[in-house]
Short mmCIF file of C-alpha atoms and ligand atoms in Angstrom, two decimals:
data_model
loop_
_atom_site.label_atom_id
_atom_site.label_comp_id
_atom_site.label_asym_id
_atom_site.label_seq_id
_atom_site.Cartn_x
_atom_site.Cartn_y
_atom_site.Cartn_z
CA ASP A 1 -35.37 5.39 -13.55
CA VAL A 2 -33.21 3.17 -11.40
CA LEU A 3 -35.12 0.57 -9.43
CA GLY A 4 -35.15 1.36 -5.69
CA ALA A 5 -33.33 4.67 -6.16
CA ASP A 6 -35.68 6.48 -3.75
CA THR A 7 -34.24 4.53 -0.85
CA THR A 8 -31.16 6.13 0.73
CA MET A 9 -28.53 4.69 3.06
CA ALA A 10 -30.35 6.37 5.95
CA ASP A 11 -33.30 4.02 5.26
CA LEU A 12 -31.15 0.90 5.64
CA PRO A 13 -30.65 -1.19 8.78
CA LEU A 14 -26.91 -0.41 8.56
CA ARG A 15 -24.60 -0.97 11.54
CA ASP A 16 -24.61 2.20 13.65
CA ASP A 17 -20.82 2.37 13.65
CA LEU A 18 -20.77 2.57 9.84
CA ARG A 19 -23.33 5.39 9.58
CA GLY A 20 -21.92 8.66 8.27
CA ARG A 21 -18.62 7.14 7.14
CA SER A 22 -17.16 7.74 3.66
CA PRO A 23 -15.82 4.94 1.46
CA TYR A 24 -12.14 4.87 0.46
CA GLY A 25 -11.52 6.27 -2.97
CA ALA A 26 -9.35 8.61 -4.94
CA PRO A 27 -11.15 10.29 -7.81
CA GLN A 28 -10.47 8.36 -11.04
CA LEU A 29 -10.63 11.15 -13.61
CA ASP A 30 -9.92 11.05 -17.30
CA VAL A 31 -6.83 13.26 -17.61
CA SER A 32 -3.65 12.91 -19.65
CA VAL A 33 -1.25 12.78 -16.67
CA ARG A 34 -2.39 10.45 -13.86
CA LEU A 35 -0.08 10.65 -10.87
CA ASN A 36 -2.54 9.97 -8.06
CA THR A 37 -2.53 6.29 -7.05
CA ASN A 38 1.16 5.31 -6.81
CA GLU A 39 1.01 2.88 -9.71
CA ASN A 40 4.02 2.00 -11.84
CA PRO A 41 3.69 4.25 -14.92
CA TYR A 42 5.29 1.70 -17.24
CA PRO A 43 2.89 -0.80 -18.79
CA PRO A 44 3.88 -4.47 -18.70
CA PRO A 45 6.29 -5.47 -21.50
CA PRO A 46 4.82 -7.42 -24.48
CA GLU A 47 6.47 -10.71 -23.37
CA LEU A 48 4.75 -10.45 -19.99
CA VAL A 49 1.39 -9.70 -21.62
CA ALA A 50 1.86 -12.74 -23.89
CA ASP A 51 2.83 -14.99 -20.97
CA VAL A 52 -0.10 -13.84 -18.81
CA THR A 53 -2.44 -14.42 -21.75
CA ALA A 54 -1.12 -17.94 -22.31
CA ALA A 55 -1.27 -18.77 -18.60
CA VAL A 56 -4.85 -17.50 -18.29
CA ARG A 57 -5.85 -19.45 -21.43
CA GLU A 58 -4.47 -22.60 -19.83
CA ALA A 59 -6.26 -21.86 -16.55
CA ALA A 60 -9.49 -21.25 -18.47
CA ALA A 61 -9.58 -24.89 -19.55
CA ASP A 62 -10.04 -25.85 -15.87
CA LEU A 63 -12.51 -23.19 -14.81
CA HIS A 64 -15.17 -25.78 -13.99
CA ARG A 65 -13.01 -26.69 -10.97
CA TYR A 66 -12.26 -24.57 -7.91
CA PRO A 67 -8.72 -23.20 -7.77
CA ASP A 68 -6.04 -24.40 -5.34
CA ARG A 69 -7.48 -22.97 -2.11
CA ASP A 70 -4.02 -22.50 -0.68
CA ALA A 71 -2.37 -21.10 -3.84
CA ARG A 72 0.70 -23.24 -3.17
CA GLN A 73 2.58 -22.75 -6.43
CA LEU A 74 2.05 -19.01 -6.37
CA ARG A 75 3.16 -18.82 -2.74
CA ALA A 76 6.28 -20.82 -3.56
CA ASP A 77 7.06 -18.39 -6.39
CA LEU A 78 6.49 -15.38 -4.11
CA ALA A 79 8.71 -16.95 -1.43
CA ALA A 80 11.47 -17.42 -4.02
CA TYR A 81 11.17 -13.81 -5.16
CA LEU A 82 11.16 -12.44 -1.61
CA SER A 83 14.12 -14.61 -0.59
CA THR A 84 16.14 -13.27 -3.51
CA ALA A 85 15.03 -9.69 -2.93
CA THR A 86 15.79 -9.66 0.80
CA GLY A 87 18.49 -12.31 1.27
CA VAL A 88 16.32 -13.98 3.91
CA GLY A 89 15.44 -17.62 3.15
CA LEU A 90 11.64 -17.95 3.07
CA ALA A 91 9.62 -21.07 2.30
CA MET A 92 6.13 -21.39 0.81
CA ASP A 93 4.80 -21.85 4.35
CA ASN A 94 6.12 -18.37 5.22
CA VAL A 95 4.04 -16.67 2.56
CA TRP A 96 0.34 -16.02 2.17
CA ALA A 97 -1.40 -14.31 -0.76
CA ALA A 98 -4.73 -12.57 -1.38
CA ASN A 99 -6.46 -10.12 -3.72
CA GLY A 100 -4.22 -7.14 -3.09
CA SER A 101 -2.49 -6.41 0.19
CA ASN A 102 -5.73 -4.74 1.28
CA GLU A 103 -7.28 -8.20 1.55
CA VAL A 104 -4.21 -9.48 3.37
CA LEU A 105 -4.56 -6.63 5.88
CA GLN A 106 -8.27 -7.30 6.29
CA GLN A 107 -7.62 -10.97 7.02
CA ILE A 108 -5.01 -9.98 9.62
CA LEU A 109 -7.58 -7.76 11.35
CA GLN A 110 -10.25 -10.48 11.15
CA ALA A 111 -7.91 -12.88 12.90
CA PHE A 112 -6.10 -10.59 15.36
CA GLY A 113 -8.44 -7.60 15.74
CA GLY A 114 -12.21 -7.50 16.09
CA PRO A 115 -14.72 -6.41 18.74
CA GLY A 116 -13.06 -5.60 22.06
CA ARG A 117 -9.66 -5.35 20.39
CA SER A 118 -7.64 -2.42 19.08
CA ALA A 119 -5.24 -1.46 16.31
CA LEU A 120 -2.76 1.42 16.45
CA GLY A 121 -1.14 3.32 13.57
CA PHE A 122 1.14 6.35 13.23
CA GLU A 123 -0.68 9.09 11.36
CA PRO A 124 -0.69 10.39 8.74
CA SER A 125 -0.43 6.97 7.16
CA TYR A 126 -2.31 4.66 4.81
CA SER A 127 -5.99 5.51 5.28
CA MET A 128 -7.16 1.93 4.68
CA HIS A 129 -5.68 0.82 8.02
CA PRO A 130 -8.39 2.66 10.04
CA ILE A 131 -11.07 1.83 7.44
CA LEU A 132 -10.31 -1.91 7.61
CA SER A 133 -10.25 -1.62 11.39
CA ALA A 134 -13.71 -0.04 11.33
CA GLY A 135 -15.04 -2.77 9.03
CA THR A 136 -13.82 -5.47 11.42
CA ARG A 137 -14.96 -3.49 14.48
CA THR A 138 -11.44 -3.12 15.74
CA ASP A 139 -10.99 0.10 17.79
CA TRP A 140 -8.63 2.45 15.98
CA LEU A 141 -5.93 4.18 18.05
CA PRO A 142 -4.26 7.00 16.13
CA ALA A 143 -0.70 7.79 17.24
CA PRO A 144 1.27 10.85 16.10
CA ARG A 145 4.34 11.35 13.98
CA ARG A 146 6.73 14.29 14.31
CA ALA A 147 5.83 17.54 12.51
CA ASP A 148 8.20 16.50 9.69
CA PHE A 149 6.26 13.17 9.44
CA SER A 150 9.18 11.06 10.70
CA LEU A 151 8.58 8.51 13.42
CA ASP A 152 9.92 9.10 16.93
CA GLY A 153 10.90 5.52 17.79
CA ALA A 154 11.11 6.01 21.56
CA GLU A 155 7.78 7.84 21.68
CA ALA A 156 6.20 5.21 19.38
CA ALA A 157 7.37 2.39 21.66
CA ARG A 158 6.15 4.28 24.74
CA LEU A 159 2.68 4.73 23.24
CA VAL A 160 2.47 1.08 22.18
CA ALA A 161 3.44 -0.01 25.68
CA GLU A 162 0.86 2.34 27.17
CA LYS A 163 -2.06 1.54 24.84
CA GLN A 164 -1.42 -2.23 24.53
CA PRO A 165 -2.95 -2.53 21.03
CA ASP A 166 -3.63 -6.01 19.65
CA VAL A 167 -2.36 -4.90 16.24
CA VAL A 168 0.21 -2.21 15.38
CA PHE A 169 0.58 -0.93 11.82
CA VAL A 170 3.98 0.38 10.75
CA THR A 171 3.97 1.51 7.12
CA SER A 172 7.49 1.56 5.76
CA PRO A 173 8.03 3.44 3.49
CA ASN A 174 5.08 5.36 4.85
CA ASN A 175 2.24 6.35 2.55
CA PRO A 176 1.54 9.27 1.99
CA THR A 177 4.62 10.85 3.57
CA GLY A 178 7.39 8.72 2.00
CA ALA A 179 10.03 7.91 4.61
CA SER A 180 10.89 4.51 6.13
CA ILE A 181 11.23 3.51 9.76
CA SER A 182 14.79 2.76 10.89
CA PRO A 183 15.56 -0.86 11.89
CA GLU A 184 16.30 0.28 15.49
CA ASP A 185 12.98 2.07 15.83
CA LEU A 186 11.12 -0.94 14.42
CA VAL A 187 12.78 -3.21 16.98
CA ALA A 188 11.79 -0.75 19.73
CA VAL A 189 8.14 -0.95 18.59
CA LEU A 190 8.31 -4.75 18.36
CA ASP A 191 9.76 -5.02 21.86
CA ALA A 192 6.98 -2.82 23.22
CA ALA A 193 4.11 -4.47 21.32
CA PRO A 194 1.98 -7.02 23.18
CA GLY A 195 0.38 -8.31 19.95
CA VAL A 196 0.95 -8.40 16.24
CA VAL A 197 3.04 -5.79 14.38
CA VAL A 198 2.14 -5.47 10.72
CA VAL A 199 4.92 -3.89 8.70
CA ASP A 200 3.21 -2.65 5.54
CA GLU A 201 5.99 -2.73 2.95
CA ALA A 202 3.88 -1.95 -0.13
CA TYR A 203 6.67 0.32 -1.42
CA ALA A 204 9.69 -1.64 -0.17
CA GLU A 205 11.22 -2.17 -3.62
CA PHE A 206 11.79 1.59 -3.89
CA SER A 207 13.61 1.79 -0.55
CA ALA A 208 17.21 1.12 0.43
CA GLN A 209 16.17 0.08 3.97
CA PRO A 210 16.35 -3.62 4.89
CA SER A 211 13.02 -5.47 4.89
CA ALA A 212 11.39 -6.46 8.18
CA VAL A 213 11.38 -10.10 6.96
CA GLU A 214 14.78 -10.17 8.69
CA LEU A 215 12.89 -9.95 11.99
CA ILE A 216 10.53 -12.93 11.49
CA GLU A 217 13.00 -15.34 13.05
CA ARG A 218 13.46 -13.14 16.13
CA TYR A 219 9.75 -12.21 16.54
CA PRO A 220 7.80 -15.14 15.02
CA ALA A 221 4.67 -14.51 17.11
CA LYS A 222 4.66 -10.78 16.41
CA VAL A 223 5.87 -9.69 13.01
CA ILE A 224 3.89 -9.86 9.76
CA VAL A 225 5.36 -8.22 6.66
CA SER A 226 2.81 -7.21 4.06
CA ARG A 227 3.78 -6.69 0.42
CA THR A 228 2.08 -6.13 -2.92
CA MET A 229 2.54 -6.61 -6.65
CA SER A 230 0.57 -3.38 -7.25
CA LYS A 231 3.47 -0.93 -7.13
CA ALA A 232 6.99 -1.90 -8.22
CA PHE A 233 5.68 -5.01 -10.03
CA ALA A 234 3.35 -2.94 -12.25
CA PHE A 235 0.49 -5.37 -11.48
CA ALA A 236 -2.09 -3.15 -9.74
CA GLY A 237 -4.87 -4.38 -12.02
CA GLY A 238 -3.97 -8.02 -11.31
CA ARG A 239 -4.81 -7.60 -7.60
CA LEU A 240 -2.15 -9.60 -5.84
CA GLY A 241 -0.89 -8.86 -2.35
CA TYR A 242 1.02 -11.15 -0.03
CA LEU A 243 2.67 -11.38 3.34
CA ALA A 244 5.63 -13.05 4.97
CA ALA A 245 5.44 -14.41 8.52
CA ALA A 246 5.93 -17.49 10.65
CA PRO A 247 3.82 -20.46 9.44
CA ALA A 248 1.56 -20.30 12.52
CA MET A 249 0.48 -16.77 11.52
CA ILE A 250 -0.68 -18.12 8.18
CA GLU A 251 -2.52 -21.00 9.88
CA ALA A 252 -4.37 -18.33 11.85
CA LEU A 253 -5.37 -16.50 8.66
CA LEU A 254 -6.80 -19.73 7.20
CA LEU A 255 -9.47 -19.46 9.92
CA VAL A 256 -10.88 -16.26 8.40
CA ARG A 257 -10.08 -16.33 4.68
CA LEU A 258 -12.90 -17.09 2.26
CA PRO A 259 -12.52 -20.48 0.60
CA TYR A 260 -11.07 -20.10 -2.93
CA HIS A 261 -10.54 -16.38 -2.43
CA LEU A 262 -7.82 -16.25 -5.10
CA SER A 263 -9.24 -17.20 -8.48
CA ALA A 264 -7.44 -19.63 -10.79
CA VAL A 265 -7.14 -16.73 -13.25
CA THR A 266 -5.46 -14.49 -10.65
CA GLN A 267 -3.07 -17.23 -9.54
CA ALA A 268 -2.05 -18.05 -13.12
CA ALA A 269 -1.66 -14.40 -14.12
CA ALA A 270 0.40 -13.54 -11.04
CA ARG A 271 2.72 -16.50 -11.56
CA ALA A 272 3.28 -15.47 -15.17
CA ALA A 273 3.93 -11.87 -14.13
CA LEU A 274 6.43 -13.04 -11.51
CA ARG A 275 8.41 -14.85 -14.19
CA HIS A 276 9.06 -11.39 -15.64
CA ALA A 277 10.05 -9.79 -12.35
CA ASP A 278 13.43 -8.72 -13.71
CA ALA A 279 11.80 -6.76 -16.52
CA THR A 280 9.12 -5.06 -14.42
CA LEU A 281 11.42 -4.35 -11.50
CA GLY A 282 13.90 -2.89 -13.99
CA SER A 283 11.77 0.27 -13.85
CA VAL A 284 12.44 0.73 -10.13
CA ARG A 285 15.92 2.25 -10.64
CA ALA A 286 14.57 4.68 -13.24
CA LEU A 287 11.68 5.68 -10.95
CA ILE A 288 14.06 6.30 -8.04
CA ASP A 289 16.23 8.52 -10.27
CA GLU A 290 13.13 10.41 -11.41
CA ARG A 291 11.98 10.75 -7.80
CA GLU A 292 15.28 12.45 -6.95
CA ARG A 293 14.94 14.74 -9.99
CA VAL A 294 11.37 15.68 -9.01
CA VAL A 295 12.40 16.38 -5.39
CA VAL A 296 15.28 18.65 -6.47
CA SER A 297 13.10 20.45 -9.02
CA LEU A 298 10.28 20.98 -6.52
CA ARG A 299 12.77 22.44 -4.06
CA GLU A 300 14.19 24.75 -6.73
CA LEU A 301 10.67 25.95 -7.47
CA GLY A 302 10.25 26.87 -3.79
CA PHE A 303 8.27 23.87 -2.52
CA THR A 304 9.20 21.74 0.48
CA PRO A 305 9.16 18.06 -0.53
CA ALA A 306 9.28 15.48 2.28
CA PRO A 307 12.13 12.95 2.02
CA SER A 308 10.84 9.87 0.18
CA ASP A 309 11.92 6.25 -0.05
CA ALA A 310 8.95 5.35 -2.25
CA ASN A 311 7.52 6.10 -5.71
CA PHE A 312 5.71 9.24 -4.60
CA VAL A 313 6.53 12.56 -2.94
CA LEU A 314 4.51 14.57 -0.43
CA PHE A 315 5.13 18.26 -0.88
CA GLY A 316 3.96 21.66 0.36
CA ARG A 317 3.38 24.15 1.50
CA PHE A 318 0.11 25.41 0.12
CA THR A 319 -2.19 27.86 1.86
CA ASP A 320 -5.09 25.98 0.26
CA ALA A 321 -4.03 22.49 -0.82
CA HIS A 322 -7.38 21.64 -2.35
CA ARG A 323 -7.41 24.78 -4.48
CA ALA A 324 -3.88 23.91 -5.64
CA TRP A 325 -5.01 20.34 -6.46
CA GLU A 326 -7.73 21.80 -8.66
CA ARG A 327 -5.19 24.09 -10.32
CA TYR A 328 -3.09 21.00 -11.24
CA LEU A 329 -6.23 19.41 -12.63
CA ASP A 330 -6.76 22.49 -14.83
CA SER A 331 -3.33 21.64 -16.30
CA ASP A 332 -4.57 18.07 -16.97
CA VAL A 333 -2.37 16.69 -14.14
CA LEU A 334 -4.13 14.53 -11.55
CA ILE A 335 -2.30 14.26 -8.20
CA ARG A 336 -3.63 13.43 -4.73
CA ASP A 337 -5.06 15.58 -2.00
CA VAL A 338 -4.47 13.24 0.93
CA GLY A 339 -6.10 15.57 3.45
CA ILE A 340 -2.88 16.77 5.09
CA PRO A 341 -3.26 20.54 5.43
CA GLY A 342 -0.90 22.43 3.13
CA HIS A 343 0.31 19.34 1.28
CA LEU A 344 -0.31 17.29 -1.86
CA ARG A 345 1.13 13.95 -2.98
CA VAL A 346 2.45 13.19 -6.44
CA THR A 347 3.25 9.73 -7.78
CA ILE A 348 6.46 9.49 -9.79
CA GLY A 349 5.60 8.88 -13.43
CA THR A 350 7.51 8.65 -16.69
CA PRO A 351 10.00 11.48 -17.39
CA ALA A 352 7.44 13.12 -19.70
CA GLU A 353 4.70 12.89 -17.06
CA ASN A 354 7.02 14.31 -14.41
CA ASP A 355 7.93 17.16 -16.76
CA ALA A 356 4.24 17.93 -17.19
CA PHE A 357 3.80 17.85 -13.41
CA LEU A 358 6.80 20.14 -12.86
CA ALA A 359 5.56 22.58 -15.51
CA ALA A 360 2.20 22.67 -13.75
CA SER A 361 3.99 23.14 -10.41
CA LYS A 362 5.79 26.19 -11.78
CA ALA A 363 2.49 27.68 -12.86
CA VAL A 364 0.89 26.88 -9.50
CA ILE A 365 3.63 28.46 -7.41
CA GLU A 366 3.67 31.57 -9.61
CA GLU A 367 -0.05 31.89 -9.10
CA ILE A 368 0.33 31.51 -5.34
CA GLU A 369 3.12 34.08 -5.05
N1 PMP B 401 -0.48 -0.53 1.75
C1 PMP B 401 -0.13 0.69 1.36
C2 PMP B 401 0.77 1.48 2.24
C3 PMP B 401 -0.61 1.22 0.16
O1 PMP B 401 -0.27 2.45 -0.20
C4 PMP B 401 -1.46 0.44 -0.65
C5 PMP B 401 -1.99 0.95 -1.97
N2 PMP B 401 -2.42 2.23 -2.00
C6 PMP B 401 -1.81 -0.83 -0.19
C7 PMP B 401 -1.30 -1.29 1.00
C8 PMP B 401 -2.78 -1.71 -0.90
O2 PMP B 401 -2.46 -2.01 -2.18
P1 PMP B 401 -3.01 -3.31 -2.90
O3 PMP B 401 -4.29 -3.72 -2.26
O4 PMP B 401 -3.16 -2.86 -4.31
O5 PMP B 401 -1.94 -4.34 -2.71
#
């Protein structure tokens, strides 16, 4: 018997606005092919594992002390990486880091959202944006995309101008649909926005589009670019997200962050992983090639995959997407039902995993027809 198990959430003095809500979470099931959470399918190389181990061992000798509250060395390393990756010169003071980009996004909402304020996003998009808004009591304003999930830049700018949100989320490439916003459309949204525009670039390494860090100089009081080591960097378990912005934006986030939020172990491990960026990011090219192969194969099978700039593909059409998701699971292939009618999302895996997914897809479409 579990102590206190007779008490349910309904018995708790929970905030009224949180009652009846569901927590974020994809099912984590024990299957042989896991293509549901947009991770990098390639495990870290042995040299990286050895370096992370050594760095954590060294950090362990100092665990009686709090870590560097401002994670300066890690931020300098991230700034160097991002400068090289984008060609835009960024300093340590332009970069902030936290436990996954989810924490970065939460801090942004704590500082720029909150009661009496609003955040707008173009749906379908990353479901944590409205969940983090709810947690910080920021009103969520859903805005539409076109039927093909692309963003209508003029309409987006018009809505932003009309609704005057304090925070706008632009996910590029967009999760779960895959495509990026064009630079012109992003500028149109920035020009219309009265507040902060968060460009969530969690999947940027998989995209050929320029990063929005190019716009920090032009819109220093507006643009925040959020990034993560969870996807291309193959570091999802390490929990390291970061952002690039004008230094004043980061000063604002210091007002809401928890002291010592990034453990010494996390900082050391992330720095070690960054030293192997060339090796981990080497998988990006292979994943893009596999993405193109999966898209072509899905189309040949009779599916309609949405164009993707990321390491996943949204595809349809199913009369009953959830039933189809279960059918994949019967084949030991776990993909994601993101709640878009008629569609499912698959993360690009290793060639063998993608073959297993495509074989299951063939069986699914034969069953449907
Ligand atoms: N933004 C987007 C668009 C994502 O898809 C994800 C991961 N699913 C995140 C942010 C958060 O990732 P993390 O907290 O692991 O950095």
